[in-house]
Amino acid sequence: MTQESASHLPVRMFYVDDSGSVNTGYVVYSWTETTSNKWAEGLRGLLDLRKKMYAQHKIPVSFELHATKFAGGHQSPSTNAAFNNSTILRRAVMEDALRVIGANAGLKVGTVFRKTTALGRNYNVQRHEVYEKLIQRLDTELDATGQLGIVFMDGDGSDRGYLNAHRNLKLASRNIIEDPLFQASHRSQWIQMADLVAWAAYQSVLQNPKKQFAWNWYKTHLGTCDVNGGPIPL
């Protein structure tokens, strides 16, 4: 599919974040996805979610939702100390956010992952390889649907492994345009939601007994809006 023939179709927009750990061997990439003609609808749903969080729990819209810190009680997101000290309330907010994401008609989600025994630098090699395979997969899907896509990535752009994955696509036939556009997570509701999705995906494949409460969050709340029906091993 040429870029000229795809120009009349809405652009697919992927907001990507990662999860996993060298200690567990898991590499996870998840994304929230919308199209250029549904972007405003999708963002409105996310902003409404943040307004609800403020109304119910006094969590400001500007507060960055970071799943690991939020679930682990390492942040004080609310002006209400009772909320900050409540594990049950924190979990309820995270689960409600996933529920809202899953029901948002303006967006979809997706996840890919790999279990590796690599350590140190070799683990980072695996991370870059999984990301490159993800980009290749998305590019192939875009070609099949006749669309163009653009990737927004959490981070500051200092990790060139992400750039290389895009630049290794053949320019003449690629459907993902540009390098990944890096955004600081605290400035993007989309990236923050991708972080929650990635965390839930990680818990679903890792199944840490200490976090059994979250094992089914991904399947229960995001399964129907996952473009692949669930996390895909790469």
PDB file of C-alpha atoms in Angstrom:
ATOM      1  CA  MET A   1       0.000   0.000   0.000  1.00  0.00           C
ATOM      2  CA  THR A   2       1.483   3.336  -1.041  1.00  0.00           C
ATOM      3  CA  GLN A   3       1.351   6.421   1.128  1.00  0.00           C
ATOM      4  CA  GLU A   4      -0.595   8.176  -1.655  1.00  0.00           C
ATOM      5  CA  SER A   5      -3.390   5.576  -1.562  1.00  0.00           C
ATOM      6  CA  ALA A   6      -3.518   5.702   2.242  1.00  0.00           C
ATOM      7  CA  SER A   7      -3.644   9.477   2.500  1.00  0.00           C
ATOM      8  CA  HIS A   8      -7.453   9.657   2.576  1.00  0.00           C
ATOM      9  CA  LEU A   9      -7.759   7.271   5.533  1.00  0.00           C
ATOM     10  CA  PRO A  10      -7.474   8.287   9.201  1.00  0.00           C
ATOM     11  CA  VAL A  11      -3.987   7.945  10.686  1.00  0.00           C
ATOM     12  CA  ARG A  12      -3.625   5.386  13.471  1.00  0.00           C
ATOM     13  CA  MET A  13      -1.884   6.829  16.535  1.00  0.00           C
ATOM     14  CA  PHE A  14      -0.095   4.519  18.979  1.00  0.00           C
ATOM     15  CA  TYR A  15       0.911   5.674  22.485  1.00  0.00           C
ATOM     16  CA  VAL A  16       3.442   3.144  23.767  1.00  0.00           C
ATOM     17  CA  ASP A  17       4.870   2.391  27.200  1.00  0.00           C
ATOM     18  CA  ASP A  18       6.847  -0.549  28.534  1.00  0.00           C
ATOM     19  CA  SER A  19       6.803  -2.733  31.617  1.00  0.00           C
ATOM     20  CA  GLY A  20       8.651  -5.793  32.868  1.00  0.00           C
ATOM     21  CA  SER A  21      11.904  -6.290  34.723  1.00  0.00           C
ATOM     22  CA  VAL A  22      15.292  -7.871  34.253  1.00  0.00           C
ATOM     23  CA  ASN A  23      14.643  -9.653  37.562  1.00  0.00           C
ATOM     24  CA  THR A  24      11.633 -11.520  36.167  1.00  0.00           C
ATOM     25  CA  GLY A  25      12.857 -11.732  32.588  1.00  0.00           C
ATOM     26  CA  TYR A  26       9.681 -10.241  31.150  1.00  0.00           C
ATOM     27  CA  VAL A  27       9.674  -7.573  28.458  1.00  0.00           C
ATOM     28  CA  VAL A  28       6.264  -5.978  27.925  1.00  0.00           C
ATOM     29  CA  TYR A  29       5.129  -3.234  25.560  1.00  0.00           C
ATOM     30  CA  SER A  30       1.563  -1.965  25.644  1.00  0.00           C
ATOM     31  CA  TRP A  31      -0.164   0.837  23.857  1.00  0.00           C
ATOM     32  CA  THR A  32      -3.313   2.880  23.777  1.00  0.00           C
ATOM     33  CA  GLU A  33      -4.430   3.464  20.230  1.00  0.00           C
ATOM     34  CA  THR A  34      -6.759   5.871  18.457  1.00  0.00           C
ATOM     35  CA  THR A  35      -7.183   7.323  14.996  1.00  0.00           C
ATOM     36  CA  SER A  36      -6.844  10.929  13.920  1.00  0.00           C
ATOM     37  CA  ASN A  37     -10.611  11.275  13.488  1.00  0.00           C
ATOM     38  CA  LYS A  38     -11.346   9.815  16.951  1.00  0.00           C
ATOM     39  CA  TRP A  39      -8.498  11.427  18.882  1.00  0.00           C
ATOM     40  CA  ALA A  40     -10.659  14.162  20.423  1.00  0.00           C
ATOM     41  CA  GLU A  41     -13.328  11.633  21.438  1.00  0.00           C
ATOM     42  CA  GLY A  42     -10.726   9.391  23.020  1.00  0.00           C
ATOM     43  CA  LEU A  43      -9.032  12.224  24.880  1.00  0.00           C
ATOM     44  CA  ARG A  44     -12.369  13.515  26.150  1.00  0.00           C
ATOM     45  CA  GLY A  45     -12.998  10.121  27.719  1.00  0.00           C
ATOM     46  CA  LEU A  46      -9.603  10.177  29.433  1.00  0.00           C
ATOM     47  CA  LEU A  47     -10.091  13.720  30.722  1.00  0.00           C
ATOM     48  CA  ASP A  48     -13.543  12.825  32.020  1.00  0.00           C
ATOM     49  CA  LEU A  49     -11.904   9.945  33.886  1.00  0.00           C
ATOM     50  CA  ARG A  50      -9.398  12.316  35.470  1.00  0.00           C
ATOM     51  CA  LYS A  51     -12.171  14.727  36.470  1.00  0.00           C
ATOM     52  CA  LYS A  52     -13.988  11.817  38.104  1.00  0.00           C
ATOM     53  CA  MET A  53     -10.826  10.940  40.039  1.00  0.00           C
ATOM     54  CA  TYR A  54     -10.653  14.475  41.325  1.00  0.00           C
ATOM     55  CA  ALA A  55     -14.324  14.634  42.235  1.00  0.00           C
ATOM     56  CA  GLN A  56     -14.235  11.335  44.107  1.00  0.00           C
ATOM     57  CA  HIS A  57     -10.694  11.189  45.486  1.00  0.00           C
ATOM     58  CA  LYS A  58      -9.151  14.665  45.073  1.00  0.00           C
ATOM     59  CA  ILE A  59      -6.505  13.431  42.618  1.00  0.00           C
ATOM     60  CA  PRO A  60      -5.673  16.456  40.408  1.00  0.00           C
ATOM     61  CA  VAL A  61      -5.976  16.102  36.635  1.00  0.00           C
ATOM     62  CA  SER A  62      -2.350  17.270  36.402  1.00  0.00           C
ATOM     63  CA  PHE A  63      -1.069  14.518  38.704  1.00  0.00           C
ATOM     64  CA  GLU A  64       0.944  11.888  36.804  1.00  0.00           C
ATOM     65  CA  LEU A  65      -0.500   8.406  37.146  1.00  0.00           C
ATOM     66  CA  HIS A  66       2.452   6.030  37.331  1.00  0.00           C
ATOM     67  CA  ALA A  67       1.139   2.514  37.853  1.00  0.00           C
ATOM     68  CA  THR A  68       4.075   1.004  39.770  1.00  0.00           C
ATOM     69  CA  LYS A  69       4.379   3.937  42.162  1.00  0.00           C
ATOM     70  CA  PHE A  70       0.628   4.378  42.479  1.00  0.00           C
ATOM     71  CA  ALA A  71      -0.082   0.718  43.242  1.00  0.00           C
ATOM     72  CA  GLY A  72       2.932   0.494  45.543  1.00  0.00           C
ATOM     73  CA  GLY A  73       1.861   3.463  47.652  1.00  0.00           C
ATOM     74  CA  HIS A  74       4.997   5.465  46.808  1.00  0.00           C
ATOM     75  CA  GLN A  75       3.082   8.591  45.810  1.00  0.00           C
ATOM     76  CA  SER A  76       0.682  10.925  47.564  1.00  0.00           C
ATOM     77  CA  PRO A  77      -1.682  11.603  44.675  1.00  0.00           C
ATOM     78  CA  SER A  78      -4.525  13.040  46.729  1.00  0.00           C
ATOM     79  CA  THR A  79      -4.959  15.878  49.167  1.00  0.00           C
ATOM     80  CA  ASN A  80      -6.939  13.327  51.173  1.00  0.00           C
ATOM     81  CA  ALA A  81      -4.523  11.462  53.463  1.00  0.00           C
ATOM     82  CA  ALA A  82      -7.064   8.683  53.999  1.00  0.00           C
ATOM     83  CA  PHE A  83      -6.949   7.905  50.283  1.00  0.00           C
ATOM     84  CA  ASN A  84      -3.153   8.011  50.115  1.00  0.00           C
ATOM     85  CA  ASN A  85      -2.933   5.486  52.935  1.00  0.00           C
ATOM     86  CA  SER A  86      -5.526   3.096  51.524  1.00  0.00           C
ATOM     87  CA  THR A  87      -4.325   0.215  49.356  1.00  0.00           C
ATOM     88  CA  ILE A  88      -7.921  -0.764  48.649  1.00  0.00           C
ATOM     89  CA  LEU A  89      -8.833   2.693  47.311  1.00  0.00           C
ATOM     90  CA  ARG A  90      -5.696   2.880  45.173  1.00  0.00           C
ATOM     91  CA  ARG A  91      -6.491  -0.478  43.596  1.00  0.00           C
ATOM     92  CA  ALA A  92     -10.099   0.546  43.034  1.00  0.00           C
ATOM     93  CA  VAL A  93      -8.997   3.692  41.173  1.00  0.00           C
ATOM     94  CA  MET A  94      -6.596   1.763  38.953  1.00  0.00           C
ATOM     95  CA  GLU A  95      -9.209  -0.854  38.156  1.00  0.00           C
ATOM     96  CA  ASP A  96     -11.796   1.825  37.416  1.00  0.00           C
ATOM     97  CA  ALA A  97      -9.354   3.529  35.054  1.00  0.00           C
ATOM     98  CA  LEU A  98      -8.835   0.283  33.132  1.00  0.00           C
ATOM     99  CA  ARG A  99     -12.606  -0.203  33.016  1.00  0.00           C
ATOM    100  CA  VAL A 100     -13.053   3.263  31.512  1.00  0.00           C
ATOM    101  CA  ILE A 101     -10.262   2.698  28.990  1.00  0.00           C
ATOM    102  CA  GLY A 102     -11.864  -0.555  27.907  1.00  0.00           C
ATOM    103  CA  ALA A 103     -15.256   1.094  27.424  1.00  0.00           C
ATOM    104  CA  ASN A 104     -13.929   4.160  25.554  1.00  0.00           C
ATOM    105  CA  ALA A 105     -15.236   3.976  21.984  1.00  0.00           C
ATOM    106  CA  GLY A 106     -12.455   6.306  20.844  1.00  0.00           C
ATOM    107  CA  LEU A 107      -9.560   3.996  21.633  1.00  0.00           C
ATOM    108  CA  LYS A 108      -8.181   0.479  21.583  1.00  0.00           C
ATOM    109  CA  VAL A 109      -5.227  -1.182  23.307  1.00  0.00           C
ATOM    110  CA  GLY A 110      -2.636  -3.826  22.547  1.00  0.00           C
ATOM    111  CA  THR A 111       0.251  -5.677  24.189  1.00  0.00           C
ATOM    112  CA  VAL A 112       3.226  -7.762  23.138  1.00  0.00           C
ATOM    113  CA  PHE A 113       5.650  -9.487  25.481  1.00  0.00           C
ATOM    114  CA  ARG A 114       8.586 -11.869  25.786  1.00  0.00           C
ATOM    115  CA  LYS A 115       9.963 -14.025  28.601  1.00  0.00           C
ATOM    116  CA  THR A 116      13.751 -14.119  28.521  1.00  0.00           C
ATOM    117  CA  THR A 117      16.579 -15.296  30.738  1.00  0.00           C
ATOM    118  CA  ALA A 118      18.901 -12.534  29.500  1.00  0.00           C
ATOM    119  CA  LEU A 119      20.611 -10.346  32.083  1.00  0.00           C
ATOM    120  CA  GLY A 120      22.142  -6.879  32.085  1.00  0.00           C
ATOM    121  CA  ARG A 121      22.906  -5.498  28.652  1.00  0.00           C
ATOM    122  CA  ASN A 122      21.551  -8.646  27.040  1.00  0.00           C
ATOM    123  CA  TYR A 123      18.175  -7.907  28.595  1.00  0.00           C
ATOM    124  CA  ASN A 124      18.222  -4.474  26.951  1.00  0.00           C
ATOM    125  CA  VAL A 125      19.048  -6.148  23.649  1.00  0.00           C
ATOM    126  CA  GLN A 126      15.931  -8.262  24.116  1.00  0.00           C
ATOM    127  CA  ARG A 127      13.878  -5.158  24.902  1.00  0.00           C
ATOM    128  CA  HIS A 128      14.980  -3.484  21.688  1.00  0.00           C
ATOM    129  CA  GLU A 129      14.351  -6.644  19.688  1.00  0.00           C
ATOM    130  CA  VAL A 130      10.804  -6.973  21.008  1.00  0.00           C
ATOM    131  CA  TYR A 131      10.137  -3.313  20.236  1.00  0.00           C
ATOM    132  CA  GLU A 132      11.460  -3.715  16.708  1.00  0.00           C
ATOM    133  CA  LYS A 133       9.250  -6.761  16.162  1.00  0.00           C
ATOM    134  CA  LEU A 134       6.311  -4.749  17.462  1.00  0.00           C
ATOM    135  CA  ILE A 135       7.028  -1.963  14.981  1.00  0.00           C
ATOM    136  CA  GLN A 136       7.362  -4.454  12.138  1.00  0.00           C
ATOM    137  CA  ARG A 137       4.069  -6.057  13.151  1.00  0.00           C
ATOM    138  CA  LEU A 138       2.254  -2.732  13.298  1.00  0.00           C
ATOM    139  CA  ASP A 139       3.717  -1.679   9.974  1.00  0.00           C
ATOM    140  CA  THR A 140       2.471  -4.894   8.357  1.00  0.00           C
ATOM    141  CA  GLU A 141      -1.001  -4.409   9.832  1.00  0.00           C
ATOM    142  CA  LEU A 142      -1.110  -0.840   8.586  1.00  0.00           C
ATOM    143  CA  ASP A 143      -0.168  -1.999   5.121  1.00  0.00           C
ATOM    144  CA  ALA A 144      -3.024  -4.520   5.160  1.00  0.00           C
ATOM    145  CA  THR A 145      -5.581  -1.872   6.135  1.00  0.00           C
ATOM    146  CA  GLY A 146      -4.178   0.812   3.865  1.00  0.00           C
ATOM    147  CA  GLN A 147      -3.424   3.225   6.685  1.00  0.00           C
ATOM    148  CA  LEU A 148      -0.525   5.259   7.986  1.00  0.00           C
ATOM    149  CA  GLY A 149       0.515   5.221  11.629  1.00  0.00           C
ATOM    150  CA  ILE A 150       2.565   7.282  14.020  1.00  0.00           C
ATOM    151  CA  VAL A 151       4.074   6.155  17.334  1.00  0.00           C
ATOM    152  CA  PHE A 152       4.313   8.247  20.495  1.00  0.00           C
ATOM    153  CA  MET A 153       6.700   6.831  23.082  1.00  0.00           C
ATOM    154  CA  ASP A 154       7.277   7.480  26.733  1.00  0.00           C
ATOM    155  CA  GLY A 155      10.757   8.887  27.272  1.00  0.00           C
ATOM    156  CA  ASP A 156      13.192  11.573  26.190  1.00  0.00           C
ATOM    157  CA  GLY A 157      14.622   9.961  23.047  1.00  0.00           C
ATOM    158  CA  SER A 158      18.002   9.124  24.544  1.00  0.00           C
ATOM    159  CA  ASP A 159      17.591   5.384  23.857  1.00  0.00           C
ATOM    160  CA  ARG A 160      18.535   4.996  20.193  1.00  0.00           C
ATOM    161  CA  GLY A 161      17.269   1.417  20.098  1.00  0.00           C
ATOM    162  CA  TYR A 162      13.792   2.807  19.538  1.00  0.00           C
ATOM    163  CA  LEU A 163      14.951   5.062  16.702  1.00  0.00           C
ATOM    164  CA  ASN A 164      16.703   2.190  14.981  1.00  0.00           C
ATOM    165  CA  ALA A 165      13.546   0.070  14.959  1.00  0.00           C
ATOM    166  CA  HIS A 166      11.791   2.732  12.895  1.00  0.00           C
ATOM    167  CA  ARG A 167      14.710   3.517  10.627  1.00  0.00           C
ATOM    168  CA  ASN A 168      15.164  -0.160   9.783  1.00  0.00           C
ATOM    169  CA  LEU A 169      11.800  -0.099   8.008  1.00  0.00           C
ATOM    170  CA  LYS A 170      12.135   0.325   4.246  1.00  0.00           C
ATOM    171  CA  LEU A 171      11.360   3.932   3.451  1.00  0.00           C
ATOM    172  CA  ALA A 172       9.748   3.147   0.107  1.00  0.00           C
ATOM    173  CA  SER A 173       7.102   0.904   1.636  1.00  0.00           C
ATOM    174  CA  ARG A 174       6.830   1.815   5.309  1.00  0.00           C
ATOM    175  CA  ASN A 175       3.486   2.803   6.762  1.00  0.00           C
ATOM    176  CA  ILE A 176       4.707   4.051  10.156  1.00  0.00           C
ATOM    177  CA  ILE A 177       5.816   7.586   9.507  1.00  0.00           C
ATOM    178  CA  GLU A 178       8.592   9.366  11.401  1.00  0.00           C
ATOM    179  CA  ASP A 179      10.745   8.201  14.285  1.00  0.00           C
ATOM    180  CA  PRO A 180       8.895   7.600  17.538  1.00  0.00           C
ATOM    181  CA  LEU A 181       7.745  10.922  18.939  1.00  0.00           C
ATOM    182  CA  PHE A 182       8.863  10.977  22.554  1.00  0.00           C
ATOM    183  CA  GLN A 183       6.669  12.539  25.195  1.00  0.00           C
ATOM    184  CA  ALA A 184       7.215  12.998  28.908  1.00  0.00           C
ATOM    185  CA  SER A 185       4.556  10.893  30.592  1.00  0.00           C
ATOM    186  CA  HIS A 186       3.491  13.647  32.989  1.00  0.00           C
ATOM    187  CA  ARG A 187       2.415  15.721  29.991  1.00  0.00           C
ATOM    188  CA  SER A 188       0.350  13.073  28.201  1.00  0.00           C
ATOM    189  CA  GLN A 189      -2.848  11.446  29.438  1.00  0.00           C
ATOM    190  CA  TRP A 190      -2.471   8.923  26.612  1.00  0.00           C
ATOM    191  CA  ILE A 191       0.988   7.817  27.770  1.00  0.00           C
ATOM    192  CA  GLN A 192      -0.187   7.598  31.378  1.00  0.00           C
ATOM    193  CA  MET A 193      -3.054   5.340  30.355  1.00  0.00           C
ATOM    194  CA  ALA A 194      -0.616   3.246  28.326  1.00  0.00           C
ATOM    195  CA  ASP A 195       1.420   2.894  31.523  1.00  0.00           C
ATOM    196  CA  LEU A 196      -1.624   1.539  33.375  1.00  0.00           C
ATOM    197  CA  VAL A 197      -2.343  -0.845  30.495  1.00  0.00           C
ATOM    198  CA  ALA A 198       1.281  -2.054  30.443  1.00  0.00           C
ATOM    199  CA  TRP A 199       1.272  -2.634  34.198  1.00  0.00           C
ATOM    200  CA  ALA A 200      -1.958  -4.639  34.014  1.00  0.00           C
ATOM    201  CA  ALA A 201      -0.573  -6.632  31.078  1.00  0.00           C
ATOM    202  CA  TYR A 202       2.628  -7.360  32.988  1.00  0.00           C
ATOM    203  CA  GLN A 203       0.666  -8.642  35.988  1.00  0.00           C
ATOM    204  CA  SER A 204      -1.440 -10.844  33.721  1.00  0.00           C
ATOM    205  CA  VAL A 205       1.575 -12.649  32.256  1.00  0.00           C
ATOM    206  CA  LEU A 206       3.818 -12.566  35.341  1.00  0.00           C
ATOM    207  CA  GLN A 207       1.172 -13.688  37.852  1.00  0.00           C
ATOM    208  CA  ASN A 208       3.133 -12.710  40.939  1.00  0.00           C
ATOM    209  CA  PRO A 209       1.329 -14.283  43.926  1.00  0.00           C
ATOM    210  CA  LYS A 210       1.693 -10.989  45.806  1.00  0.00           C
ATOM    211  CA  LYS A 211      -0.355  -9.223  43.128  1.00  0.00           C
ATOM    212  CA  GLN A 212      -2.987 -11.864  42.485  1.00  0.00           C
ATOM    213  CA  PHE A 213      -5.654  -9.169  42.767  1.00  0.00           C
ATOM    214  CA  ALA A 214      -4.506  -7.808  39.381  1.00  0.00           C
ATOM    215  CA  TRP A 215      -4.010 -11.039  37.440  1.00  0.00           C
ATOM    216  CA  ASN A 216      -7.324 -10.730  35.584  1.00  0.00           C
ATOM    217  CA  TRP A 217      -7.587  -6.959  35.286  1.00  0.00           C
ATOM    218  CA  TYR A 218      -6.303  -6.939  31.716  1.00  0.00           C
ATOM    219  CA  LYS A 219      -8.579  -9.716  30.483  1.00  0.00           C
ATOM    220  CA  THR A 220     -11.618  -8.454  32.367  1.00  0.00           C
ATOM    221  CA  HIS A 221     -11.433  -4.772  31.494  1.00  0.00           C
ATOM    222  CA  LEU A 222      -9.347  -4.596  28.309  1.00  0.00           C
ATOM    223  CA  GLY A 223      -9.887  -7.930  26.590  1.00  0.00           C
ATOM    224  CA  THR A 224     -12.689  -6.706  24.357  1.00  0.00           C
ATOM    225  CA  CYS A 225     -10.806  -3.598  23.183  1.00  0.00           C
ATOM    226  CA  ASP A 226      -7.450  -5.342  22.704  1.00  0.00           C
ATOM    227  CA  VAL A 227      -6.768  -5.375  18.963  1.00  0.00           C
ATOM    228  CA  ASN A 228      -5.354  -8.897  19.273  1.00  0.00           C
ATOM    229  CA  GLY A 229      -7.740 -10.188  21.915  1.00  0.00           C
ATOM    230  CA  GLY A 230      -4.961 -10.296  24.515  1.00  0.00           C
ATOM    231  CA  PRO A 231      -1.176 -10.048  25.006  1.00  0.00           C
ATOM    232  CA  ILE A 232       0.828 -11.541  22.114  1.00  0.00           C
ATOM    233  CA  PRO A 233       4.178 -13.305  22.733  1.00  0.00           C
ATOM    234  CA  LEU A 234       6.966 -12.220  20.378  1.00  0.00           C
TER     235      LEU A 234
END
